Amino acid sequence: MIPFAAPVRDIRFVLEELLEHGSLSLPGFEEASPDLVEAVLEEAARLAGEVWAPLNASGDRQGCTRRDDGGVTLPDGFVEAYQAYAEGGWNGIGVAEALGGQGLPEVVASAVQEMLHGANMALGLCPMLTAGAIEALAHHGSGELKERYLPRLVEGTWTGTMNLTEPQAGSDLSKVRTRAVPQEDGSYRLFGQKIFITWGEHDAAENIIHLVLARKPDAPEGNKGISLFLVPKFLVNADGSLGERNDVICASIEHKLGIHGSPTCTLSFGEGEGAIGYLVGEEGRGLNHMFTMMNEARHKVGIQGIGVAERACQHAFAYALDRTQGRSPRSGRDDCTISDHLDVRRMLLSMRARTDALRSLALYCATQLDLARHAADDAERAAAQARVDVLIPVVKSFSTDQAVEIASLGVQVHGGMGFIEETGAAQLLRDARIAPIYEGTNGIQALDLAGRKLQRDGGAALGGLIDQVEATADALKASDEHAALGESLAGGAADLRAAMAAVLEAGADPEQGADAVQAYATPFLNLAGHVLCAWQMGQAALKASAAVAAGRDEPFYRAKRQSADYAIRQWLPVGRAQRAVIEAGMASLAAFDAAAH
C-alpha cells in the first residue's frame, strides 16, 4: 500500500501565490499570519499522513458493525484517530473564536479538510457533518441551544448529523413525514424514520446531535410545513452533563459500494414515547435553515473529491514510476517503467492537471466565503456572496465528477492490478463514487446553477467571473511564452458567455423555460467547470513563469506550467464542446420515451 503524503507544497502554492493570502487581510484574522498558516498545514499533514491514512484500507476491509443494542462499532483505530483529531483542536479550526474555535479563515480550514479526506474519506465525513451542524446552529439556533450544544460540537467531543432523507422523500423533501408533536415545556417529541444518515450512530464521541427535518401535526403540506429540530442522542442536563438516552435508535446500517468505514444509518425516532427535540430557528423554515448546513457540506464534498483525486494521483504516479513493462519509445530500453509510455503519460498528466485545477477553484471559492463573512464593506460582502452562490454548485458537482474520472484513470494506470483490491486503487474509485450523489445529486447542483442562481441575477455574478477569465486570457496573450494558452482560454470564456446567454434566453421562455433549463443544466455546469478551472490554471502559468524567471524552485514551477498547458490546451476543449450540446437544442430529450426502449 502506497503511503499518503498531504500535498502541502501544492496547497501553499495556491494560498500564497495564487490567492496571495488574501483572507489573512480581512477583519477578524489579525492574529493569523503566513507563518502560522504554514505551521497549521504542516501539522495537519502529519495527522493526515501518520494517523488517518494508515487506517484507510483497513477501515474499508473491516467496515462498521451494528450491535444488538443498536450501537455501531467503528473499524479498529477509528475511535483513536478521531479523538486525536478532536484533542488537537482541529474540529474548530475554521470556527469563530467567540464560539470556541480557532478563528482561522475558511480557506485554511478547507485546505486541511482536503488533506484529511485524501487520507481517509470515510473518517473525514464525521467532522464534515459536524461542521455543517455548527454552521446551522450558529446561524439559526436560540441562545439557549447555542450555549448548551455549540461548545461541545466545536471541540469535537460531540458530533453532528444531517437528517433529511426518508424512504419516500429523497431529493423531493416536500414529502417528509416525520412528525414533531409539541409538548407543554416547549420541546417536541419526534416520530418517524430517516435513511442514509452519515455517521448517525458510532462510538467515537460522547454524544451525537441530530438536526432533523420534521412537521408539526397541523403543518401544511409541502416545503412550508417543514421545520428543523435538534435531537440529541443523549439528553443534556441544565449543567451540561449527559442525561438519559433519547428515543432515537440506529435500526440498521447500509452495506455500500464504498466508504465502508463510514456508518450510514437508518435512524428510528420515537419507537417509544417519542424522541425529544427542540425547534431550531423559525417554524416552517426548516428547509431554509438546513440549507445553511447543506451549503457548507456541498463545498466540503467538492473538497472531499479533490482529496480522493490527490490520493489517486499519488497511487498512480508511484506505480507508474516503479512498474517495468515494454520497450521505451524514446531510449529503446526493454526494461522501462510504464511512465515512459506516452499514453500512460497522458493519463498521469491528465490526473495531475485536473487535480491542481480543481484545488485552485475550490480554494478560490473558500476565499470568497471568507470575504462574504468578514469583509468590512457591505457591497464587497454581497458581491462575494453572489460569487459563492454561483461557485458552490460548480465546486461540488464538477470536482466530484472529475474525482470519479481521475480515480478511474488511476485504476487504468495500474492495469490489471488496479482491479485488484490490494493496490488500493479500486477503493479510491469506489469511495469517490458516492460524492456526485450525496448532498444533492450533481444533476440537482446543475439545476441550481442554471435555474435558480443564473436566472435570479440574470447572469451578473457568473458574468463577473467570466470578466476575470478574460482578463487572465489577455495577460497570457500578452506573453510570448503563453500566447497560445491565452487564445484557448479566451475561446473558452466566449463559449461560456454565449452558453449563458442561451440558457438565460431559454429559461425566459414562458412555455418551455423550465424544461429547457433542465435539458441544458448539466452541459452548462460542465462548461462552466472547465472554463473556471482553466482560468485558475492560466493564473498558475503566469505565477509559475514569474517564479522560474526569478530562479526559484524550477522543477516545481516547471511542473505547474506543464499542468497549466495541458489543462488549457487539451482538457478545456473537452468542456468547450458542451456549448455545441446546448446549441443542439432539447428536441431529442423532449421526444425520448423511456418505455419504448
Coordinates of C-alpha atoms in Angstrom, one line a residue:
M1 CA 0.0 0.0 0.0
I2 CA 1.4 3.4 -1.0
P3 CA 1.6 5.9 1.9
F4 CA -0.2 9.1 1.6
A5 CA 1.6 12.4 1.8
A6 CA -0.6 15.5 2.1
P7 CA 0.2 17.9 -0.8
V8 CA 1.4 20.8 1.4
R9 CA 3.6 22.4 -1.3
D10 CA 0.8 22.4 -3.8
I11 CA -1.6 23.9 -1.3
R12 CA 0.9 26.5 -0.3
F13 CA 1.3 27.5 -4.0
V14 CA -2.4 28.2 -4.2
L15 CA -2.7 30.0 -0.8
E16 CA 0.5 32.0 -1.1
E17 CA 0.9 32.7 -4.8
L18 CA -2.5 32.4 -6.5
L19 CA -4.6 33.8 -3.7
E20 CA -1.7 35.8 -2.1
H21 CA -3.1 35.0 1.4
G22 CA -5.9 37.5 0.8
S23 CA -8.1 36.1 3.6
L24 CA -5.5 37.0 6.2
S25 CA -6.0 40.7 5.5
L26 CA -9.7 40.6 6.4
P27 CA -11.1 41.8 9.8
G28 CA -11.0 39.1 12.4
F29 CA -7.9 37.4 11.2
E30 CA -5.4 39.9 12.6
E31 CA -3.7 37.2 14.7
A32 CA -3.2 34.9 11.7
S33 CA 0.0 35.1 9.7
P34 CA 1.5 33.2 6.7
D35 CA 3.9 31.5 9.2
L36 CA 1.0 30.4 11.3
V37 CA -0.8 29.0 8.3
E38 CA 2.3 27.1 7.2
A39 CA 2.7 25.6 10.6
V40 CA -1.0 24.6 10.6
L41 CA -0.7 22.9 7.2
E42 CA 2.5 21.0 8.3
E43 CA 0.8 19.7 11.5
A44 CA -2.4 18.8 9.6
A45 CA -0.3 16.9 7.1
R46 CA 1.3 14.9 9.9
L47 CA -2.1 14.0 11.3
A48 CA -3.4 13.0 7.9
G49 CA -0.3 11.0 6.8
E50 CA 0.6 9.3 10.0
V51 CA -2.6 8.8 11.9
W52 CA -5.6 8.8 9.5
A53 CA -4.1 7.5 6.2
P54 CA -2.9 4.1 7.6
L55 CA -6.5 3.3 8.6
N56 CA -8.0 3.9 5.1
A57 CA -7.6 0.4 3.7
S58 CA -8.1 -1.5 6.9
G59 CA -11.3 0.5 7.6
D60 CA -12.5 -0.3 4.2
R61 CA -11.9 -4.0 4.7
Q62 CA -13.4 -4.2 8.2
G63 CA -16.3 -1.8 7.8
C64 CA -18.8 -0.9 10.6
T65 CA -20.8 -3.3 12.8
R66 CA -24.2 -2.7 14.3
R67 CA -24.5 -4.2 17.7
D68 CA -27.6 -5.9 19.2
D69 CA -28.2 -2.8 21.4
G70 CA -28.4 -0.5 18.3
G71 CA -25.0 0.9 18.8
V72 CA -22.4 0.9 16.0
T73 CA -18.7 -0.2 16.3
L74 CA -16.3 1.6 14.1
P75 CA -13.3 -0.1 12.4
D76 CA -10.2 -0.7 14.5
G77 CA -8.3 2.5 15.2
F78 CA -11.1 4.9 14.0
V79 CA -12.1 6.0 17.5
E80 CA -8.5 6.8 18.5
A81 CA -7.9 8.6 15.1
Y82 CA -11.0 10.8 15.6
Q83 CA -10.1 11.6 19.2
A84 CA -6.5 12.6 18.1
Y85 CA -8.2 15.0 15.6
A86 CA -10.6 16.4 18.3
E87 CA -7.9 16.7 21.0
G88 CA -5.7 18.6 18.6
G89 CA -8.3 21.3 18.2
W90 CA -8.8 20.6 14.5
N91 CA -12.6 20.5 14.7
G92 CA -12.8 24.2 15.5
I93 CA -10.1 25.4 13.1
G94 CA -12.5 27.5 11.0
V95 CA -15.0 28.3 13.7
A96 CA -15.0 31.8 15.2
E97 CA -13.1 32.3 18.4
A98 CA -16.3 33.7 20.0
L99 CA -17.8 30.2 19.6
G100 CA -14.7 28.5 21.0
G101 CA -12.9 27.8 17.7
Q102 CA -9.5 28.7 16.3
G103 CA -10.8 31.5 14.2
L104 CA -8.8 30.8 11.1
P105 CA -10.0 31.6 7.6
E106 CA -12.3 29.2 5.8
V107 CA -9.7 28.8 3.0
V108 CA -7.3 27.3 5.6
A109 CA -9.9 25.1 7.1
S110 CA -10.7 23.9 3.5
A111 CA -7.1 23.1 2.8
V112 CA -6.9 21.0 6.0
Q113 CA -10.2 19.2 5.0
E114 CA -8.7 18.2 1.7
M115 CA -5.7 16.6 3.4
L116 CA -8.0 14.7 5.8
H117 CA -10.3 13.4 3.1
G118 CA -7.3 12.4 1.0
A119 CA -6.0 10.4 3.9
N120 CA -9.3 8.8 4.9
M121 CA -12.6 9.8 3.3
A122 CA -14.8 7.6 5.4
L123 CA -13.3 9.1 8.6
G124 CA -13.4 12.6 7.3
L125 CA -17.1 12.5 6.8
C126 CA -17.7 12.7 10.6
P127 CA -16.2 16.2 11.2
M128 CA -17.5 17.4 7.8
L129 CA -21.1 16.8 9.0
T130 CA -20.3 18.3 12.4
A131 CA -19.1 21.5 10.7
G132 CA -22.4 21.8 9.0
A133 CA -24.3 21.3 12.2
I134 CA -22.2 24.1 13.9
E135 CA -22.9 26.4 11.0
A136 CA -26.7 25.8 11.1
L137 CA -26.8 26.2 14.9
A138 CA -24.6 29.3 14.9
H139 CA -26.9 31.0 12.4
H140 CA -30.4 29.8 13.5
G141 CA -30.2 28.3 17.0
S142 CA -31.6 30.1 20.0
G143 CA -29.3 31.5 22.6
E144 CA -30.1 28.6 24.9
L145 CA -29.4 26.0 22.2
K146 CA -26.1 27.6 21.2
E147 CA -25.0 27.8 24.9
R148 CA -25.8 24.2 25.5
Y149 CA -24.7 22.5 22.3
L150 CA -22.2 24.5 20.4
P151 CA -19.2 24.3 22.7
R152 CA -19.1 20.5 22.7
L153 CA -19.7 20.4 18.9
V154 CA -16.9 22.9 18.3
E155 CA -14.4 21.0 20.4
G156 CA -15.5 17.7 18.8
T157 CA -16.4 15.8 21.9
W158 CA -19.9 15.7 20.4
T159 CA -20.6 15.2 16.7
G160 CA -23.4 16.3 14.4
T161 CA -25.6 14.8 11.7
M162 CA -28.0 15.9 9.0
N163 CA -31.3 14.1 8.8
L164 CA -33.3 14.9 5.7
T165 CA -33.9 11.8 3.6
E166 CA -36.8 9.4 4.2
P167 CA -37.8 6.3 2.1
Q168 CA -40.4 8.4 0.2
A169 CA -38.6 11.7 0.4
G170 CA -35.2 11.7 -1.4
S171 CA -34.5 14.8 -3.5
D172 CA -38.1 16.0 -3.0
L173 CA -38.1 16.9 0.6
S174 CA -41.6 18.3 0.4
K175 CA -42.6 14.6 1.1
V176 CA -41.1 14.5 4.5
R177 CA -43.5 12.7 7.0
T178 CA -41.5 12.7 10.3
R179 CA -43.8 14.2 12.9
A180 CA -42.9 16.6 15.7
V181 CA -45.5 16.8 18.4
P182 CA -45.4 20.0 20.6
Q183 CA -45.0 19.4 24.4
E184 CA -46.1 21.7 27.2
D185 CA -42.5 22.5 28.2
G186 CA -41.7 23.9 24.7
S187 CA -40.0 20.8 23.5
Y188 CA -41.2 18.4 20.8
R189 CA -41.5 14.6 20.5
L190 CA -40.4 13.3 17.1
F191 CA -41.8 10.1 15.4
G192 CA -40.5 8.8 12.1
Q193 CA -37.6 7.3 10.2
K194 CA -34.6 8.8 8.4
I195 CA -32.4 6.9 6.0
F196 CA -28.8 7.4 4.7
I197 CA -27.7 9.2 7.8
T198 CA -23.9 9.6 7.7
W199 CA -22.3 8.8 11.0
G200 CA -25.8 8.6 12.5
E201 CA -24.5 6.2 15.2
H202 CA -21.0 5.4 16.4
D203 CA -18.7 5.1 19.4
A204 CA -16.2 7.9 18.7
A205 CA -17.9 10.7 20.6
E206 CA -19.8 11.2 23.9
N207 CA -23.0 12.4 22.2
I208 CA -24.4 12.8 18.7
I209 CA -26.5 15.8 17.8
H210 CA -29.1 15.1 15.1
L211 CA -30.5 18.0 13.1
V212 CA -33.8 16.7 11.8
L213 CA -36.4 17.9 9.3
A214 CA -40.0 17.2 10.5
R215 CA -43.5 18.5 10.6
K216 CA -45.9 19.6 13.3
P217 CA -49.2 17.7 13.2
D218 CA -51.0 20.8 11.9
A219 CA -48.3 21.9 9.5
P220 CA -49.3 22.4 5.8
E221 CA -48.2 20.1 3.1
G222 CA -45.1 20.9 1.0
N223 CA -41.9 22.7 1.9
K224 CA -43.5 25.4 4.0
G225 CA -44.7 22.9 6.6
I226 CA -41.2 21.6 7.4
S227 CA -39.3 22.7 10.5
L228 CA -35.8 21.9 11.8
F229 CA -35.3 20.2 15.1
L230 CA -32.3 19.4 17.3
V231 CA -32.5 15.8 18.7
P232 CA -29.6 14.7 20.9
K233 CA -28.7 11.0 21.2
F234 CA -28.4 11.6 25.0
L235 CA -30.4 14.3 26.6
V236 CA -28.4 17.2 28.0
N237 CA -29.0 18.4 31.6
A238 CA -29.0 22.1 32.5
D239 CA -25.5 21.9 33.8
G240 CA -24.2 20.4 30.5
S241 CA -23.9 16.9 31.8
L242 CA -25.4 14.0 29.8
G243 CA -28.8 12.6 30.9
E244 CA -30.8 9.6 29.8
R245 CA -30.7 8.0 26.3
N246 CA -33.2 9.7 23.9
D247 CA -35.8 7.7 22.0
V248 CA -33.7 7.5 18.8
I249 CA -32.0 4.3 17.7
C250 CA -30.0 3.0 14.7
A251 CA -32.3 0.4 13.1
S252 CA -29.7 -0.7 10.6
I253 CA -26.6 0.3 8.7
E254 CA -26.2 0.2 4.9
H255 CA -23.9 -2.2 3.0
K256 CA -22.4 0.1 0.4
L257 CA -20.2 0.2 -2.7
G258 CA -17.6 2.3 -0.8
I259 CA -16.8 4.4 2.3
H260 CA -17.2 1.2 4.3
G261 CA -15.6 2.9 7.4
S262 CA -18.4 5.5 7.5
P263 CA -21.6 4.2 9.2
T264 CA -24.6 5.1 7.0
C265 CA -27.6 4.5 9.2
T266 CA -31.3 4.2 9.2
L267 CA -32.5 6.1 12.3
S268 CA -35.8 5.5 14.0
F269 CA -37.2 8.3 16.1
G270 CA -39.9 7.6 18.6
E271 CA -40.3 3.9 18.8
G272 CA -41.3 4.5 22.4
E273 CA -42.7 7.8 23.8
G274 CA -41.0 9.9 21.2
A275 CA -37.6 11.4 20.6
I276 CA -37.3 14.7 22.5
G277 CA -36.2 17.5 20.2
Y278 CA -36.0 21.3 20.1
L279 CA -37.0 23.7 17.4
V280 CA -34.1 25.4 15.6
G281 CA -34.9 28.8 14.1
E282 CA -38.4 29.7 12.8
E283 CA -41.3 27.2 12.5
G284 CA -41.9 26.3 8.9
R285 CA -38.5 27.5 7.7
G286 CA -36.6 24.2 8.3
L287 CA -35.5 23.8 4.7
N288 CA -34.1 27.3 4.6
H289 CA -32.2 26.7 7.8
M290 CA -31.0 23.3 6.7
F291 CA -29.6 24.9 3.5
T292 CA -27.1 26.8 5.7
M293 CA -25.8 23.4 6.7
M294 CA -26.1 21.9 3.2
N295 CA -24.1 24.8 1.5
E296 CA -21.3 24.2 4.0
A297 CA -21.4 20.5 3.3
R298 CA -21.6 20.9 -0.5
H299 CA -18.5 22.9 -0.7
K300 CA -16.7 20.4 1.5
V301 CA -18.0 17.5 -0.6
G302 CA -16.2 19.1 -3.5
I303 CA -13.1 19.4 -1.4
Q304 CA -13.5 15.7 -0.5
G305 CA -13.5 14.8 -4.1
I306 CA -10.3 16.7 -4.6
G307 CA -8.7 14.9 -1.6
V308 CA -9.5 11.5 -3.2
A309 CA -8.3 12.7 -6.6
E310 CA -5.0 13.7 -5.0
R311 CA -4.5 10.3 -3.4
A312 CA -5.4 8.6 -6.7
C313 CA -2.7 10.7 -8.4
Q314 CA -0.1 9.7 -5.8
H315 CA -1.0 6.0 -6.2
A316 CA -0.9 6.1 -10.0
F317 CA 2.4 8.1 -10.2
A318 CA 4.1 5.8 -7.7
Y319 CA 3.0 2.7 -9.6
A320 CA 3.9 4.1 -13.0
L321 CA 7.4 5.0 -11.8
D322 CA 8.0 1.5 -10.4
R323 CA 6.3 -0.9 -12.8
T324 CA 8.5 -2.0 -15.7
Q325 CA 6.9 -3.1 -18.9
G326 CA 7.7 -2.9 -22.6
R327 CA 10.2 -1.1 -24.7
S328 CA 10.8 2.6 -24.2
P329 CA 9.6 4.7 -27.2
R330 CA 12.5 7.1 -26.6
S331 CA 15.5 5.2 -25.3
G332 CA 14.7 1.8 -26.8
R333 CA 15.3 0.0 -23.4
D334 CA 13.3 -3.1 -22.8
D335 CA 13.0 -2.6 -19.0
C336 CA 11.5 0.9 -19.0
T337 CA 8.9 1.9 -16.4
I338 CA 5.4 2.4 -17.8
S339 CA 5.7 6.1 -17.1
D340 CA 7.9 6.2 -20.2
H341 CA 4.9 5.3 -22.4
L342 CA 3.1 8.3 -23.8
D343 CA -0.4 7.0 -23.3
V344 CA 0.4 6.4 -19.6
R345 CA 2.0 9.9 -19.5
R346 CA -1.3 11.2 -20.9
M347 CA -3.2 9.7 -18.1
L348 CA -0.8 10.8 -15.4
L349 CA -0.7 14.4 -16.7
S350 CA -4.5 14.5 -17.0
M351 CA -4.9 13.3 -13.5
R352 CA -2.4 15.8 -12.1
A353 CA -3.5 18.8 -14.1
R354 CA -7.2 18.3 -13.3
T355 CA -6.5 17.8 -9.6
D356 CA -4.4 21.0 -9.5
A357 CA -7.1 23.0 -11.3
L358 CA -9.9 21.7 -9.0
R359 CA -8.0 22.5 -5.9
S360 CA -7.3 26.1 -7.1
L361 CA -11.0 26.7 -7.9
A362 CA -12.3 25.2 -4.6
L363 CA -9.8 27.3 -2.5
Y364 CA -10.7 30.4 -4.5
C365 CA -14.3 29.7 -3.6
A366 CA -13.3 29.4 0.1
T367 CA -11.7 32.9 -0.1
Q368 CA -14.9 34.2 -1.4
L369 CA -16.7 32.6 1.6
D370 CA -14.2 34.5 3.8
L371 CA -14.9 37.7 2.0
A372 CA -18.7 37.2 2.3
R373 CA -18.4 36.7 6.0
H374 CA -15.7 39.1 7.0
A375 CA -15.1 41.9 4.5
A376 CA -15.6 45.4 6.1
D377 CA -17.6 46.7 3.2
D378 CA -21.3 45.7 2.8
A379 CA -21.1 45.8 -1.0
E380 CA -17.9 43.7 -1.0
R381 CA -19.6 41.1 1.2
A382 CA -22.7 41.0 -1.1
A383 CA -20.6 40.6 -4.2
A384 CA -18.5 37.8 -2.7
Q385 CA -21.7 36.0 -1.6
A386 CA -23.1 36.2 -5.1
R387 CA -19.9 34.6 -6.4
V388 CA -20.1 31.9 -3.7
D389 CA -23.7 31.2 -4.7
V390 CA -22.5 30.5 -8.3
L391 CA -19.3 28.7 -7.4
I392 CA -20.6 26.2 -4.8
P393 CA -22.7 24.1 -7.2
V394 CA -19.7 24.1 -9.6
V395 CA -17.2 23.1 -6.9
K396 CA -19.5 20.4 -5.6
S397 CA -20.6 18.9 -8.9
F398 CA -17.6 19.4 -11.2
S399 CA -15.0 18.4 -8.6
T400 CA -16.8 15.2 -7.7
D401 CA -17.5 14.2 -11.3
Q402 CA -13.8 14.8 -12.1
A403 CA -12.7 12.9 -9.0
V404 CA -14.5 9.8 -10.2
E405 CA -12.8 10.1 -13.6
I406 CA -9.4 10.7 -12.0
A407 CA -9.8 7.7 -9.7
S408 CA -10.9 5.6 -12.7
L409 CA -7.8 6.7 -14.6
G410 CA -5.8 5.7 -11.5
V411 CA -7.2 2.2 -11.9
Q412 CA -6.3 2.2 -15.6
V413 CA -2.7 3.2 -14.9
H414 CA -2.4 0.2 -12.7
G415 CA -3.8 -2.1 -15.4
G416 CA -5.0 -5.4 -14.1
M417 CA -3.5 -4.7 -10.7
G418 CA -5.9 -1.7 -10.5
F419 CA -8.8 -4.1 -10.5
I420 CA -7.3 -6.0 -7.5
E421 CA -8.1 -4.6 -4.1
E422 CA -4.7 -5.0 -2.6
T423 CA -3.3 -2.0 -4.6
G424 CA -5.8 0.4 -3.1
A425 CA -6.7 2.0 -6.4
A426 CA -10.0 0.2 -6.6
Q427 CA -11.0 1.5 -3.1
L428 CA -10.4 5.1 -4.2
L429 CA -12.8 4.7 -7.2
R430 CA -15.4 3.0 -5.0
D431 CA -15.2 5.7 -2.4
A432 CA -15.2 8.6 -4.8
R433 CA -18.4 7.3 -6.5
I434 CA -20.7 8.5 -3.7
A435 CA -19.6 12.1 -3.9
P436 CA -21.6 13.0 -7.0
I437 CA -24.7 11.6 -5.3
Y438 CA -25.0 12.8 -1.8
E439 CA -25.6 16.4 -0.5
G440 CA -27.8 16.9 -3.6
T441 CA -27.0 14.9 -6.7
N442 CA -24.9 16.6 -9.3
G443 CA -27.9 16.9 -11.5
I444 CA -29.6 19.0 -8.8
Q445 CA -26.4 21.1 -8.5
A446 CA -26.6 21.8 -12.2
L447 CA -30.3 22.8 -11.9
D448 CA -29.4 25.1 -9.0
L449 CA -26.7 26.8 -11.1
A450 CA -28.6 27.1 -14.4
G451 CA -32.0 27.6 -12.9
R452 CA -32.0 29.4 -9.5
K453 CA -28.6 31.1 -9.5
L454 CA -28.3 32.1 -13.1
Q455 CA -32.0 33.2 -13.6
R456 CA -32.0 35.1 -10.3
D457 CA -29.5 37.7 -11.2
G458 CA -29.6 37.5 -15.0
G459 CA -26.1 36.0 -15.0
A460 CA -24.5 39.0 -13.3
A461 CA -22.3 37.0 -10.8
L462 CA -21.2 34.5 -13.4
G463 CA -20.6 37.3 -15.9
G464 CA -18.3 38.9 -13.4
L465 CA -16.3 35.7 -13.1
I466 CA -16.1 35.5 -16.9
D467 CA -14.7 39.0 -16.9
Q468 CA -11.9 37.8 -14.7
V469 CA -11.3 34.8 -17.0
E470 CA -11.0 37.2 -20.0
A471 CA -8.5 39.4 -18.0
T472 CA -6.3 36.4 -17.4
A473 CA -6.6 35.4 -21.0
D474 CA -5.4 38.9 -22.0
A475 CA -2.5 38.6 -19.7
L476 CA -1.5 35.2 -21.2
K477 CA -1.8 36.6 -24.7
A478 CA 0.5 39.5 -23.8
S479 CA 3.2 36.9 -23.0
D480 CA 5.1 35.4 -25.9
E481 CA 5.5 32.2 -23.8
H482 CA 1.8 31.8 -23.1
A483 CA 0.1 33.4 -26.1
A484 CA -1.4 30.1 -27.2
L485 CA -2.8 29.5 -23.7
G486 CA -4.4 32.9 -23.8
E487 CA -6.1 32.3 -27.1
S488 CA -7.5 29.0 -25.9
L489 CA -8.7 30.4 -22.6
A490 CA -10.3 33.4 -24.4
G491 CA -12.2 30.9 -26.6
G492 CA -13.5 29.1 -23.5
A493 CA -14.7 32.3 -22.0
A494 CA -16.5 33.3 -25.2
D495 CA -18.2 29.8 -25.2
L496 CA -19.3 30.2 -21.6
R497 CA -20.7 33.7 -22.2
A498 CA -22.6 32.5 -25.3
A499 CA -23.9 29.4 -23.5
M500 CA -25.0 31.6 -20.5
A501 CA -27.0 33.9 -22.9
A502 CA -28.6 30.8 -24.5
V503 CA -29.6 29.3 -21.1
L504 CA -31.0 32.7 -19.9
E505 CA -33.0 33.1 -23.1
A506 CA -34.3 29.6 -22.9
G507 CA -35.2 30.0 -19.2
A508 CA -37.3 33.1 -20.0
D509 CA -39.5 31.1 -22.5
P510 CA -43.0 31.1 -20.9
E511 CA -43.9 27.7 -22.4
Q512 CA -40.7 25.6 -22.2
G513 CA -38.4 27.6 -19.9
A514 CA -38.3 25.1 -17.0
D515 CA -37.8 22.1 -19.4
A516 CA -35.1 23.9 -21.3
V517 CA -33.2 24.7 -18.1
Q518 CA -33.3 21.1 -17.1
A519 CA -32.1 20.0 -20.5
Y520 CA -29.2 22.3 -20.6
A521 CA -28.2 22.4 -16.9
T522 CA -25.6 19.6 -16.8
P523 CA -23.7 20.5 -20.0
F524 CA -23.8 24.2 -18.9
L525 CA -22.3 23.3 -15.5
N526 CA -19.6 21.1 -17.2
L527 CA -18.7 24.0 -19.5
A528 CA -18.5 26.4 -16.5
G529 CA -16.4 24.0 -14.6
H530 CA -13.9 23.5 -17.4
V531 CA -13.6 27.3 -18.1
L532 CA -13.2 28.3 -14.5
C533 CA -10.7 25.6 -13.8
A534 CA -8.7 26.6 -16.9
W535 CA -8.8 30.2 -15.6
Q536 CA -7.2 29.1 -12.4
M537 CA -4.5 27.2 -14.4
G538 CA -3.9 30.3 -16.5
Q539 CA -3.2 32.2 -13.3
A540 CA -0.9 29.3 -12.2
A541 CA 1.0 29.5 -15.5
L542 CA 1.7 33.3 -15.0
K543 CA 2.8 32.8 -11.4
A544 CA 5.0 29.8 -12.3
S545 CA 6.7 31.6 -15.1
A546 CA 7.5 34.6 -12.9
A547 CA 9.0 32.3 -10.3
V548 CA 11.2 30.5 -12.9
A549 CA 12.3 33.9 -14.2
A550 CA 13.3 34.8 -10.7
G551 CA 15.3 31.5 -10.3
R552 CA 13.0 29.9 -7.8
D553 CA 12.4 26.1 -7.4
E554 CA 12.4 25.5 -11.2
P555 CA 11.3 21.8 -11.1
F556 CA 8.2 22.6 -9.1
Y557 CA 7.2 25.6 -11.2
R558 CA 8.0 23.8 -14.5
A559 CA 5.6 21.1 -13.5
K560 CA 2.9 23.7 -12.8
R561 CA 3.4 25.2 -16.2
Q562 CA 3.1 21.7 -17.8
S563 CA -0.2 21.1 -15.8
A564 CA -1.4 24.5 -17.0
D565 CA -0.6 23.8 -20.6
Y566 CA -2.4 20.5 -20.5
A567 CA -5.4 21.9 -18.7
I568 CA -5.9 24.8 -21.1
R569 CA -5.0 23.3 -24.4
Q570 CA -6.1 19.7 -24.0
W571 CA -8.7 19.5 -21.2
L572 CA -10.5 22.8 -21.8
P573 CA -11.5 21.8 -25.4
V574 CA -13.4 18.8 -24.0
G575 CA -15.5 21.3 -21.9
R576 CA -15.9 23.8 -24.8
A577 CA -17.8 21.1 -26.7
Q578 CA -20.6 21.5 -24.3
R579 CA -21.6 24.7 -26.0
A580 CA -22.4 22.7 -29.1
V581 CA -24.5 20.3 -26.9
I582 CA -26.6 23.2 -25.6
E583 CA -27.0 24.8 -29.1
A584 CA -28.2 21.5 -30.5
G585 CA -31.4 22.0 -28.5
M586 CA -33.6 19.7 -26.5
A587 CA -35.7 18.1 -29.2
S588 CA -34.2 14.6 -28.7
L589 CA -34.7 14.7 -25.0
A590 CA -38.2 16.0 -25.3
A591 CA -39.1 13.2 -27.7
F592 CA -37.4 10.4 -25.8
D593 CA -39.8 7.8 -24.4
A594 CA -38.0 5.5 -21.9
A595 CA -40.8 3.0 -22.0
A596 CA -40.3 2.5 -25.8
H597 CA -36.6 1.5 -25.4

